[in-house]
Short mmCIF file of C-alpha atoms in Angstrom, two decimals:
data_model
loop_
_atom_site.label_atom_id
_atom_site.label_comp_id
_atom_site.label_asym_id
_atom_site.label_seq_id
_atom_site.Cartn_x
_atom_site.Cartn_y
_atom_site.Cartn_z
CA MET A 371 0.00 0.00 0.00
CA SER A 372 1.35 3.44 -0.95
CA GLN A 373 1.97 5.96 1.83
CA ASP A 374 1.14 8.80 -0.57
CA LYS A 375 -1.70 10.75 1.09
CA VAL A 376 -4.53 11.67 -1.25
CA LEU A 377 -6.87 13.07 1.41
CA SER A 378 -6.37 14.32 4.94
CA VAL A 379 -9.12 15.20 7.43
CA ASN A 380 -7.88 17.27 10.38
CA ASN A 381 -9.78 18.15 13.60
CA LEU A 382 -13.11 18.24 11.76
CA THR A 383 -16.03 19.46 13.87
CA ILE A 384 -19.53 19.75 12.38
CA ASN A 385 -22.72 20.83 14.15
CA PHE A 386 -26.29 21.17 12.91
CA LYS A 387 -28.73 23.87 13.90
CA THR A 388 -32.08 22.22 14.72
CA ASP A 389 -35.36 23.38 16.25
CA ASN A 390 -34.37 21.63 19.49
CA GLY A 391 -30.86 23.04 19.70
CA ILE A 392 -27.36 22.54 18.30
CA LEU A 393 -26.63 18.92 17.39
CA LYS A 394 -22.95 17.94 17.67
CA ALA A 395 -22.68 15.50 14.75
CA VAL A 396 -18.90 15.24 14.22
CA ARG A 397 -16.52 16.07 17.05
CA ASP A 398 -12.86 16.75 16.30
CA ILE A 399 -12.03 13.80 14.05
CA SER A 400 -8.83 13.29 12.04
CA PHE A 401 -7.74 10.63 9.55
CA ASP A 402 -5.70 10.20 6.36
CA LEU A 403 -6.46 8.30 3.16
CA HIS A 404 -3.53 6.88 1.22
CA ARG A 405 -3.34 6.07 -2.47
CA GLY A 406 -4.70 2.63 -3.34
CA GLU A 407 -6.06 1.83 0.14
CA THR A 408 -9.52 1.28 1.59
CA LEU A 409 -10.35 3.08 4.81
CA CYS A 410 -13.50 1.75 6.45
CA ILE A 411 -15.45 4.05 8.77
CA VAL A 412 -17.67 1.90 10.96
CA GLY A 413 -20.24 2.65 13.63
CA GLU A 414 -23.95 2.66 14.49
CA SER A 415 -26.46 4.97 12.80
CA GLY A 416 -26.00 8.54 14.03
CA SER A 417 -22.30 8.15 14.79
CA GLY A 418 -21.30 10.76 12.18
CA LYS A 419 -20.07 8.50 9.37
CA SER A 420 -22.28 9.84 6.57
CA VAL A 421 -21.93 13.45 7.74
CA THR A 422 -18.17 13.07 7.34
CA SER A 423 -18.53 11.72 3.79
CA LYS A 424 -20.97 14.49 2.83
CA ALA A 425 -18.51 17.09 4.12
CA ILE A 426 -15.83 15.60 1.85
CA MET A 427 -18.25 15.75 -1.10
CA GLY A 428 -19.40 19.29 -0.24
CA ILE A 429 -23.07 18.27 0.04
CA LEU A 430 -23.83 19.08 3.67
CA ALA A 431 -27.31 20.38 4.49
CA ASN A 432 -27.81 24.13 4.78
CA ASN A 433 -28.20 23.94 8.55
CA ALA A 434 -24.69 22.50 8.96
CA ILE A 435 -22.14 24.57 10.89
CA ILE A 436 -18.48 23.68 10.35
CA GLU A 437 -17.01 24.73 13.68
CA ASN A 438 -13.43 23.69 13.09
CA GLY A 439 -10.99 21.68 10.99
CA ASN A 440 -10.10 21.16 7.36
CA ILE A 441 -10.29 18.53 4.62
CA MET A 442 -7.13 18.73 2.51
CA TYR A 443 -7.16 17.41 -1.06
CA ARG A 444 -4.37 18.25 -3.51
CA GLY A 445 -3.22 21.13 -1.34
CA GLU A 446 -6.70 22.66 -1.07
CA ASN A 447 -9.06 22.78 1.88
CA LEU A 448 -12.35 21.41 0.51
CA LEU A 449 -14.24 23.33 3.18
CA GLU A 450 -13.11 26.61 1.61
CA VAL A 451 -13.24 26.01 -2.15
CA SER A 452 -15.85 27.68 -4.32
CA GLU A 453 -18.81 25.77 -5.77
CA ASP A 454 -17.26 26.22 -9.24
CA GLU A 455 -14.14 24.43 -8.07
CA PHE A 456 -16.16 21.75 -6.26
CA TYR A 457 -18.06 21.13 -9.50
CA LYS A 458 -14.75 20.01 -11.03
CA ILE A 459 -13.88 17.84 -8.03
CA ARG A 460 -17.24 16.27 -7.16
CA GLY A 461 -17.81 13.24 -9.37
CA HIS A 462 -14.69 13.88 -11.45
CA LYS A 463 -11.99 13.49 -8.79
CA ILE A 464 -14.03 12.20 -5.86
CA GLY A 465 -16.93 9.89 -6.72
CA MET A 466 -19.65 8.59 -4.41
CA ILE A 467 -21.89 5.53 -4.32
CA PHE A 468 -24.98 5.84 -2.11
CA GLN A 469 -26.73 3.06 -0.19
CA ASP A 470 -30.05 2.89 -2.11
CA PRO A 471 -29.47 2.40 -5.86
CA LEU A 472 -33.15 2.84 -6.70
CA SER A 473 -33.31 6.37 -5.24
CA SER A 474 -30.01 7.22 -6.97
CA LEU A 475 -31.46 6.55 -10.44
CA ASN A 476 -34.20 8.39 -12.33
CA PRO A 477 -36.97 5.78 -12.85
CA ILE A 478 -38.22 7.32 -16.13
CA VAL A 479 -34.84 7.78 -17.87
CA ARG A 480 -33.08 4.96 -19.70
CA ILE A 481 -29.93 3.61 -18.08
CA GLY A 482 -27.69 4.51 -21.01
CA LYS A 483 -28.69 8.15 -20.88
CA GLN A 484 -28.02 8.30 -17.13
CA ILE A 485 -24.54 6.82 -17.57
CA THR A 486 -23.58 9.09 -20.50
CA GLU A 487 -25.21 12.25 -19.10
CA ALA A 488 -22.14 13.55 -17.24
CA MET A 489 -19.87 12.72 -20.17
CA LEU A 490 -22.05 14.62 -22.66
CA ILE A 491 -22.41 17.64 -20.37
CA ASN A 492 -18.62 17.94 -20.61
CA SER A 493 -18.43 16.98 -24.29
CA ASP A 494 -16.93 20.23 -25.69
CA LYS A 495 -13.19 19.49 -25.72
CA LEU A 496 -12.26 23.05 -26.73
CA LYS A 497 -14.17 24.37 -23.73
CA ILE A 498 -12.46 21.81 -21.50
CA MET A 499 -9.08 22.88 -22.91
CA TYR A 500 -9.90 26.54 -22.23
CA ASN A 501 -11.07 25.77 -18.69
CA ASP A 502 -7.90 23.77 -17.99
CA LEU A 503 -5.72 26.67 -19.16
CA ILE A 504 -7.42 29.21 -16.88
CA SER A 505 -8.10 26.72 -14.09
CA ASP A 506 -5.37 27.71 -11.60
CA ASP A 507 -6.01 31.45 -11.77
CA LEU A 508 -9.79 30.98 -11.79
CA ILE A 509 -9.57 28.72 -8.72
CA HIS A 510 -7.45 31.27 -6.85
CA TYR A 511 -9.93 34.03 -7.63
CA LYS A 512 -13.09 32.01 -6.90
CA ASN A 513 -11.64 30.41 -3.76
CA THR A 514 -10.73 33.82 -2.37
CA LEU A 515 -14.35 34.95 -2.73
CA ALA A 516 -15.57 31.58 -1.41
CA LYS A 517 -13.34 31.83 1.69
CA MET A 518 -14.74 35.29 2.37
CA ASN A 519 -18.34 34.11 2.07
CA ILE A 520 -17.70 30.93 4.09
CA GLU A 521 -16.05 32.83 6.94
CA ILE A 522 -18.92 35.32 7.05
CA ALA A 523 -21.56 32.56 6.77
CA ASN A 524 -19.98 30.52 9.58
CA GLU A 525 -19.87 33.55 11.87
CA ARG A 526 -23.50 34.30 10.97
CA LYS A 527 -24.48 30.71 11.84
CA LYS A 528 -22.64 30.95 15.16
CA LEU A 529 -24.46 34.20 15.89
CA SER A 530 -27.82 32.57 15.01
CA ALA A 531 -27.01 29.59 17.24
CA PHE A 532 -26.08 31.90 20.12
CA ILE A 533 -29.32 33.87 19.71
CA ALA A 534 -31.34 30.61 19.55
CA GLU A 535 -29.77 29.41 22.82
CA ILE A 536 -30.59 32.73 24.52
CA LYS A 537 -34.20 32.62 23.24
CA ALA A 538 -34.61 29.07 24.56
CA LYS A 539 -33.74 30.16 28.11
CA GLU A 540 -36.44 30.53 30.75
CA TYR A 541 -35.68 33.45 33.03
CA THR A 542 -36.62 34.03 36.67
CA ASP A 543 -34.11 36.83 37.13
CA ALA A 544 -34.76 40.07 35.19
CA GLN A 545 -31.14 41.13 35.64
CA GLU A 546 -29.87 37.96 34.01
CA LYS A 547 -32.32 38.45 31.12
CA ALA A 548 -31.08 42.03 30.59
CA LYS A 549 -27.48 40.81 30.71
CA ASP A 550 -28.15 38.20 28.00
CA LYS A 551 -29.98 40.77 25.88
CA GLN A 552 -26.94 43.02 26.10
CA ALA A 553 -24.71 40.08 25.16
CA VAL A 554 -26.83 39.47 22.03
CA GLN A 555 -26.47 43.13 21.00
CA GLU A 556 -22.72 42.98 21.52
CA ARG A 557 -22.45 39.80 19.44
CA LYS A 558 -24.47 41.43 16.64
CA LEU A 559 -22.21 44.50 16.60
CA ALA A 560 -19.12 42.27 16.68
CA PHE A 561 -20.46 40.32 13.72
CA LYS A 562 -21.06 43.50 11.69
CA GLU A 563 -17.51 44.66 12.38
CA PHE A 564 -16.14 41.21 11.50
CA GLU A 565 -18.12 41.15 8.23
CA LYS A 566 -16.91 44.64 7.25
CA LYS A 567 -13.22 43.88 7.89
CA THR A 568 -13.42 40.47 6.24
CA ARG A 569 -14.96 41.92 3.07
CA GLU A 570 -12.37 44.71 2.90
CA ASN A 571 -9.45 42.27 3.24
CA TYR A 572 -10.71 39.68 0.75
CA GLU A 573 -12.10 42.08 -1.87
CA LYS A 574 -8.75 43.86 -2.17
CA LYS A 575 -6.99 40.54 -2.79
CA ALA A 576 -9.78 39.36 -5.14
CA LYS A 577 -9.39 42.50 -7.28
CA GLU A 578 -5.69 41.71 -7.84
CA LEU A 579 -6.45 38.09 -8.68
CA LYS A 580 -9.21 39.07 -11.12
CA ALA A 581 -6.74 41.21 -13.11
CA VAL A 582 -4.40 38.22 -13.36
CA LEU A 583 -7.33 35.98 -14.40
CA GLU A 584 -8.43 38.35 -17.18
CA GLU A 585 -4.93 38.29 -18.67
CA THR A 586 -4.85 34.48 -18.46
CA GLU A 587 -8.25 34.29 -20.18
CA LYS A 588 -6.97 36.33 -23.14
CA LYS A 589 -3.98 34.02 -23.58
CA ALA A 590 -6.15 30.90 -23.20
CA LYS A 591 -8.62 32.08 -25.87
CA GLN A 592 -5.71 32.62 -28.26
CA GLN A 593 -4.25 29.16 -27.54
CA VAL A 594 -7.61 27.45 -28.08
CA LYS A 595 -8.11 29.38 -31.32
CA GLU A 596 -4.64 28.37 -32.59
CA TYR A 597 -5.27 24.73 -31.64
CA LYS A 598 -8.60 24.66 -33.50
CA GLU A 599 -7.06 26.31 -36.57
CA LYS A 600 -4.18 23.81 -36.56
CA VAL A 601 -6.47 20.78 -36.18
CA THR A 602 -8.83 22.12 -38.88
CA ALA A 603 -5.94 22.81 -41.31
CA GLU A 604 -4.53 19.31 -40.79
CA HIS A 605 -8.00 17.83 -41.29
CA LYS A 606 -8.59 19.72 -44.54
CA SER A 607 -5.16 18.72 -45.86
CA ARG A 608 -5.74 15.07 -44.99
CA LEU A 609 -9.28 15.17 -46.46
CA GLU A 610 -8.04 16.65 -49.76
CA GLU A 611 -5.40 13.91 -50.00
CA LEU A 612 -8.01 11.19 -49.39
CA GLN A 613 -10.40 12.71 -51.93
CA ARG A 614 -7.62 12.77 -54.55
CA ARG A 615 -6.94 9.11 -53.75
CA LEU A 616 -10.65 8.37 -54.20
CA ALA A 617 -10.72 10.18 -57.57
CA ALA A 618 -7.62 8.28 -58.73
CA ALA A 619 -8.91 4.88 -57.57
CA SER A 620 -9.40 2.46 -60.46
CA SER A 621 -11.15 -0.45 -58.73
CA GLU A 622 -14.29 -0.54 -56.62
CA GLY A 623 -12.27 -2.03 -53.73
CA GLU A 624 -9.85 0.92 -53.73
CA LYS A 625 -12.76 3.38 -53.90
CA SER A 626 -14.52 1.66 -50.99
CA LYS A 627 -11.36 1.75 -48.88
CA ALA A 628 -10.83 5.45 -49.67
CA ARG A 629 -14.43 6.27 -48.70
CA GLU A 630 -13.98 4.42 -45.38
CA GLU A 631 -10.82 6.43 -44.68
CA ILE A 632 -12.63 9.68 -45.50
CA GLU A 633 -15.43 8.85 -43.05
CA LYS A 634 -12.86 7.82 -40.44
CA GLU A 635 -10.97 11.10 -40.91
CA LYS A 636 -14.19 13.11 -40.50
CA GLN A 637 -15.04 11.20 -37.31
CA GLU A 638 -11.53 11.67 -35.88
CA TYR A 639 -11.73 15.40 -36.58
CA VAL A 640 -15.04 15.70 -34.73
CA ASN A 641 -13.66 13.61 -31.84
CA LYS A 642 -10.76 16.07 -31.46
CA LEU A 643 -13.24 18.89 -30.89
CA LYS A 644 -15.98 17.18 -28.89
CA LEU A 645 -17.20 13.91 -27.41
CA THR A 646 -19.96 12.59 -29.64
CA LYS A 647 -22.97 10.58 -28.49
CA ALA A 648 -21.54 7.55 -30.30
CA GLU A 649 -18.23 7.82 -28.43
CA ALA A 650 -20.03 8.38 -25.11
CA LYS A 651 -22.17 5.29 -25.73
CA LYS A 652 -19.06 3.26 -26.56
CA ARG A 653 -17.42 4.31 -23.26
CA ALA A 654 -20.61 3.65 -21.29
CA ILE A 655 -20.90 0.12 -22.68
CA GLU A 656 -17.25 -0.53 -21.78
CA VAL A 657 -17.87 0.59 -18.18
CA MET A 658 -21.10 -1.45 -17.98
CA ARG A 659 -19.15 -4.49 -19.08
CA GLU A 660 -16.41 -3.67 -16.55
CA VAL A 661 -18.91 -3.69 -13.65
CA GLY A 662 -20.36 -7.03 -14.75
CA ILE A 663 -23.62 -6.07 -16.46
CA PRO A 664 -24.36 -8.79 -19.06
CA GLU A 665 -25.33 -7.84 -22.62
CA PRO A 666 -24.56 -4.12 -22.08
CA GLU A 667 -25.42 -3.20 -25.69
CA ARG A 668 -29.00 -4.39 -25.16
CA ARG A 669 -29.40 -3.23 -21.56
CA PHE A 670 -28.11 0.26 -22.42
CA ASN A 671 -31.65 1.17 -23.53
CA GLN A 672 -33.53 -0.32 -20.57
CA TYR A 673 -35.09 1.46 -17.59
CA PRO A 674 -34.04 1.02 -13.91
CA PHE A 675 -37.14 -1.06 -13.06
CA GLU A 676 -35.96 -3.69 -15.55
CA PHE A 677 -32.89 -4.39 -13.39
CA SER A 678 -32.54 -6.23 -10.06
CA GLY A 679 -31.27 -4.42 -6.95
CA GLY A 680 -27.76 -5.78 -7.43
CA MET A 681 -27.69 -4.76 -11.11
CA ARG A 682 -28.96 -1.27 -10.23
CA GLN A 683 -26.10 -0.89 -7.77
CA ARG A 684 -23.69 -1.95 -10.54
CA ILE A 685 -25.18 0.82 -12.71
CA VAL A 686 -24.63 3.37 -9.92
CA ILE A 687 -21.01 2.19 -9.67
CA ALA A 688 -20.68 2.50 -13.48
CA ILE A 689 -21.93 6.11 -13.33
CA ALA A 690 -19.38 6.88 -10.59
CA LEU A 691 -16.57 5.35 -12.67
CA THR A 692 -17.24 7.16 -15.98
CA ALA A 693 -15.31 10.23 -14.78
CA SER A 694 -12.35 8.07 -13.59
CA PRO A 695 -12.20 9.47 -10.02
CA GLU A 696 -9.15 8.84 -7.86
CA ILE A 697 -11.20 8.63 -4.64
CA LEU A 698 -14.40 6.59 -4.33
CA ILE A 699 -16.66 7.05 -1.29
CA CYS A 700 -19.04 4.13 -0.72
CA ASP A 701 -21.78 5.06 1.76
CA GLU A 702 -23.24 1.69 2.85
CA PRO A 703 -23.64 0.54 -0.79
CA THR A 704 -24.79 -2.97 0.15
CA THR A 705 -27.32 -2.17 2.91
CA ALA A 706 -30.39 -2.58 0.65
CA LEU A 707 -29.13 -5.85 -0.92
CA ASP A 708 -29.40 -9.49 0.14
CA VAL A 709 -26.31 -11.28 1.46
CA THR A 710 -25.38 -13.06 -1.80
CA ILE A 711 -25.60 -9.88 -3.87
CA GLN A 712 -23.73 -7.98 -1.13
CA ALA A 713 -20.76 -10.32 -1.57
CA GLN A 714 -20.78 -9.79 -5.35
CA ILE A 715 -20.85 -5.98 -5.03
CA LEU A 716 -18.04 -6.00 -2.44
CA GLU A 717 -15.96 -8.23 -4.71
CA LEU A 718 -16.67 -5.91 -7.65
CA ILE A 719 -15.62 -2.79 -5.72
CA ASN A 720 -12.42 -4.53 -4.57
CA ARG A 721 -11.58 -5.62 -8.14
CA ILE A 722 -12.20 -2.18 -9.67
CA LYS A 723 -10.25 -0.51 -6.87
CA ALA A 724 -7.25 -2.75 -7.59
CA GLU A 725 -7.45 -2.35 -11.38
CA ARG A 726 -7.77 1.45 -11.25
CA ASN A 727 -5.57 2.00 -8.14
CA LEU A 728 -8.46 3.86 -6.49
CA SER A 729 -8.44 5.11 -2.92
CA CYS A 730 -11.68 4.14 -1.21
CA ILE A 731 -13.58 5.33 1.87
CA PHE A 732 -16.09 2.65 2.79
CA ILE A 733 -18.82 3.61 5.26
CA THR A 734 -20.72 0.84 7.02
CA HIS A 735 -22.25 -0.32 10.30
CA ASP A 736 -21.30 -3.94 9.52
CA LEU A 737 -17.91 -5.18 10.75
CA GLY A 738 -18.41 -8.31 8.64
CA VAL A 739 -18.23 -6.08 5.56
CA VAL A 740 -15.17 -4.32 7.00
CA ALA A 741 -13.31 -7.63 7.26
CA ASN A 742 -13.60 -8.11 3.48
CA MET A 743 -12.74 -4.54 2.49
CA ALA A 744 -10.50 -2.65 4.90
CA ASP A 745 -6.82 -1.85 4.92
CA ARG A 746 -7.43 0.51 7.85
CA VAL A 747 -10.46 1.07 10.08
CA ALA A 748 -11.85 4.08 11.95
CA VAL A 749 -14.48 3.12 14.55
CA MET A 750 -16.87 6.04 15.22
CA TYR A 751 -19.20 6.59 18.13
CA ALA A 752 -21.18 9.73 19.03
CA GLY A 753 -19.36 11.83 16.46
CA LYS A 754 -15.85 10.81 17.50
CA ILE A 755 -13.30 8.29 16.26
CA VAL A 756 -12.86 6.02 19.29
CA GLU A 757 -10.46 3.50 17.72
CA TYR A 758 -8.25 3.74 14.66
CA GLY A 759 -5.87 1.18 13.18
CA THR A 760 -5.18 -1.40 10.51
CA ALA A 761 -7.75 -4.13 9.87
CA GLU A 762 -5.46 -6.54 11.77
CA ASP A 763 -5.30 -4.15 14.74
CA ILE A 764 -9.08 -3.84 14.96
CA PHE A 765 -9.94 -7.51 14.44
CA TYR A 766 -7.06 -9.18 16.29
CA ASP A 767 -6.24 -6.63 19.00
CA PRO A 768 -9.34 -4.43 19.63
CA ARG A 769 -8.99 -2.15 22.66
CA HIS A 770 -12.10 0.02 22.94
CA PRO A 771 -15.22 -1.40 24.69
CA TYR A 772 -17.35 -0.12 21.80
CA THR A 773 -15.25 -2.08 19.29
CA TRP A 774 -15.62 -5.15 21.53
CA ALA A 775 -19.39 -4.59 21.56
CA LEU A 776 -19.55 -4.37 17.75
CA LEU A 777 -17.46 -7.53 17.35
CA SER A 778 -19.61 -9.35 19.95
CA SER A 779 -22.78 -8.66 17.96
CA ILE A 780 -21.62 -10.21 14.65
CA PRO A 781 -23.14 -13.65 13.86
CA ASP A 782 -20.44 -16.31 13.47
CA VAL A 783 -20.90 -20.02 12.69
CA ASP A 784 -17.59 -20.99 14.37
CA SER A 785 -18.22 -19.38 17.75
CA LYS A 786 -20.25 -21.21 20.41
CA GLU A 787 -20.60 -18.10 22.57
CA LYS A 788 -23.94 -16.30 22.77
CA LEU A 789 -24.20 -13.10 20.73
CA GLU A 790 -24.23 -9.96 22.85
CA ALA A 791 -26.48 -7.04 21.93
CA ILE A 792 -25.20 -3.56 22.78
CA PRO A 793 -27.36 -2.32 25.67
CA GLY A 794 -29.09 1.06 25.58
CA THR A 795 -29.12 3.56 22.72
CA PRO A 796 -26.65 6.13 21.40
CA PRO A 797 -26.76 9.48 23.25
CA ASN A 798 -28.73 12.53 22.12
CA MET A 799 -26.00 14.64 20.56
CA ILE A 800 -27.87 17.88 21.22
CA TYR A 801 -26.80 17.15 24.79
CA PRO A 802 -23.55 15.15 24.40
CA PRO A 803 -22.56 13.32 27.58
CA LYS A 804 -19.62 14.47 29.64
CA GLY A 805 -16.60 12.19 29.53
CA ASP A 806 -16.63 9.01 27.40
CA ALA A 807 -19.88 9.01 25.36
CA PHE A 808 -20.01 5.19 25.46
CA ALA A 809 -19.70 4.96 29.25
CA ALA A 810 -23.48 4.68 29.90
CA ARG A 811 -23.63 1.56 27.67
CA SER A 812 -20.35 -0.03 28.77
CA ARG A 813 -19.96 -2.65 31.50
CA TYR A 814 -16.30 -1.58 31.77
CA ALA A 815 -17.00 2.09 32.59
CA MET A 816 -15.06 3.63 35.48
CA ASN A 817 -15.81 6.81 37.44
CA ILE A 818 -13.42 8.83 35.30
CA ASP A 819 -15.38 7.84 32.16
CA TYR A 820 -18.30 9.95 33.41
CA ARG A 821 -16.10 12.94 34.23
CA GLU A 822 -13.44 13.32 31.58
CA GLU A 823 -13.21 12.53 27.90
CA PRO A 824 -10.37 10.05 27.24
CA PRO A 825 -7.49 11.10 24.98
CA MET A 826 -6.41 8.96 22.04
CA PHE A 827 -3.95 6.49 23.58
CA LYS A 828 -1.24 5.00 21.34
CA VAL A 829 -1.29 1.20 21.24
CA SER A 830 1.26 0.93 18.41
CA ASP A 831 2.51 3.05 15.51
CA THR A 832 -0.63 2.13 13.56
CA HIS A 833 -3.16 1.63 16.36
CA TYR A 834 -4.88 4.18 18.63
CA ALA A 835 -7.89 3.99 20.96
CA ALA A 836 -9.71 6.59 23.07
CA THR A 837 -10.45 4.66 26.28
CA TRP A 838 -9.36 5.16 29.88
CA LEU A 839 -8.78 1.39 30.05
CA LEU A 840 -5.43 2.08 28.35
CA ASP A 841 -4.33 4.51 31.05
CA SER A 842 -1.47 3.20 33.18
CA HIS A 843 -3.62 3.63 36.33
CA ALA A 844 -6.59 1.64 34.97
CA PRO A 845 -7.29 -1.90 36.23
CA LYS A 846 -6.51 -4.72 33.84
CA VAL A 847 -9.67 -5.76 31.97
CA GLU A 848 -10.07 -8.74 29.65
CA MET A 849 -12.04 -8.38 26.43
CA PRO A 850 -15.35 -10.33 26.18
CA LYS A 851 -14.90 -14.08 25.82
CA ILE A 852 -16.84 -14.15 22.54
CA VAL A 853 -14.31 -11.69 21.00
CA SER A 854 -11.20 -13.46 22.33
CA GLU A 855 -12.60 -16.82 21.20
CA ARG A 856 -13.19 -15.54 17.67
CA ILE A 857 -9.67 -14.13 17.52
CA ARG A 858 -8.27 -17.49 18.68
CA ILE A 859 -10.27 -19.42 16.05
CA SER A 860 -9.31 -16.97 13.31
CA LEU A 861 -5.59 -17.15 14.18
CA GLU A 862 -5.73 -20.96 14.16
CA GLU A 863 -7.40 -20.92 10.73
CA ASP A 864 -4.69 -18.56 9.44
CA LYS A 865 -1.98 -20.98 10.64
CA CYS A 866 -3.74 -23.88 8.91
CA ASP A 867 -3.92 -21.88 5.66
CA GLU A 868 -0.16 -21.34 5.83
#
């Protein structure tokens, strides 16, 4: 596995403004994704897995508040890029497969059109060439404006959240109410001053960058014009030569060959300027075949309802692959499928990942799926990563009680121990618990778990866990018998395989 980082999430904190208060969805999480690896993010519903993936894709809901952190991709913070820049990244560089293939597809549009749609939207190769030439300067200009708007919007959201908290208070003391009212006024004035200074600073810089962009645009237009003129001149010259050959041909065979070459030359000329529907269809059929859809030429014209759930998920994967992304985010892509089809889709994703050297973030609640997919695993609970390590670390040396609980709840034909359900329910993240969020559901909880949040303890260079059980002062605790027994059986099977 390459150690080349393609994505880095650092101290990411995301809240949501709701009618009931501020919901703490993601709380200070960090992880890296390396080229060619699969990172599995695992945890119960509501743990923050999907929110994290949506933040990477730039598709968070409008009520999201990014309190802190960054998501670095190719030297850029994805939380600060403009929508124009994200349009080039989303789908093209970072693709996503959602959990319900039926809701991801338009039921009244043929499959072929849905697969080729993105390709045909970007079919003008001269326009693509022009956009590539101005890309860097355009990104700098747009991102500067985007950073300004994002900073102002985040401060506005924080102000709104503060005002909402004040309004939700029930007062018995008039003095305290007056004090809070004054605090609201002060925050409003502070926001206005912040907005004014922020706009002044960014708009001055944006003006300079716009002048640079306008100069780059002039040069790019000239380069595109010269390219088109060169390609057109070469085409005309080649066409004239072929037409002379056709006129000089003495036999019907020679004439037929010359006509074929003329048609081929015309098609190649068009292909240099734009992606035709015929070329898009050809590529779509190739991708359909790659993801294991039988008879792709025939099925290209069918509707989603004519496909099974597994085949629909293959189509969704095909759509994600048409832009050749380097990162693929799979958000529980097998949840709606039966076990047999699940295995086929997981095998397909693994094969395509290996063939294309993709980096993959796989989001799931199922540790059984993780075992078949992961190079590294991040276990999430209540918006935090509570354990982080290689697949071997998590499955053969788990340290967090929540990881033990997840492993204890997986059905296994080899184990004779009784499955253990995780007691209780995840906490209400509008009111996150003090200390370790899992303490109320853990039989191993100590007094300190209810008072202080545990740091991320280092188990090894690749393995970390946020549990006070790893503190040097903690009593020695054995993992559940069902987990240790499964590890023992698995290790024995590995020895036998050797």
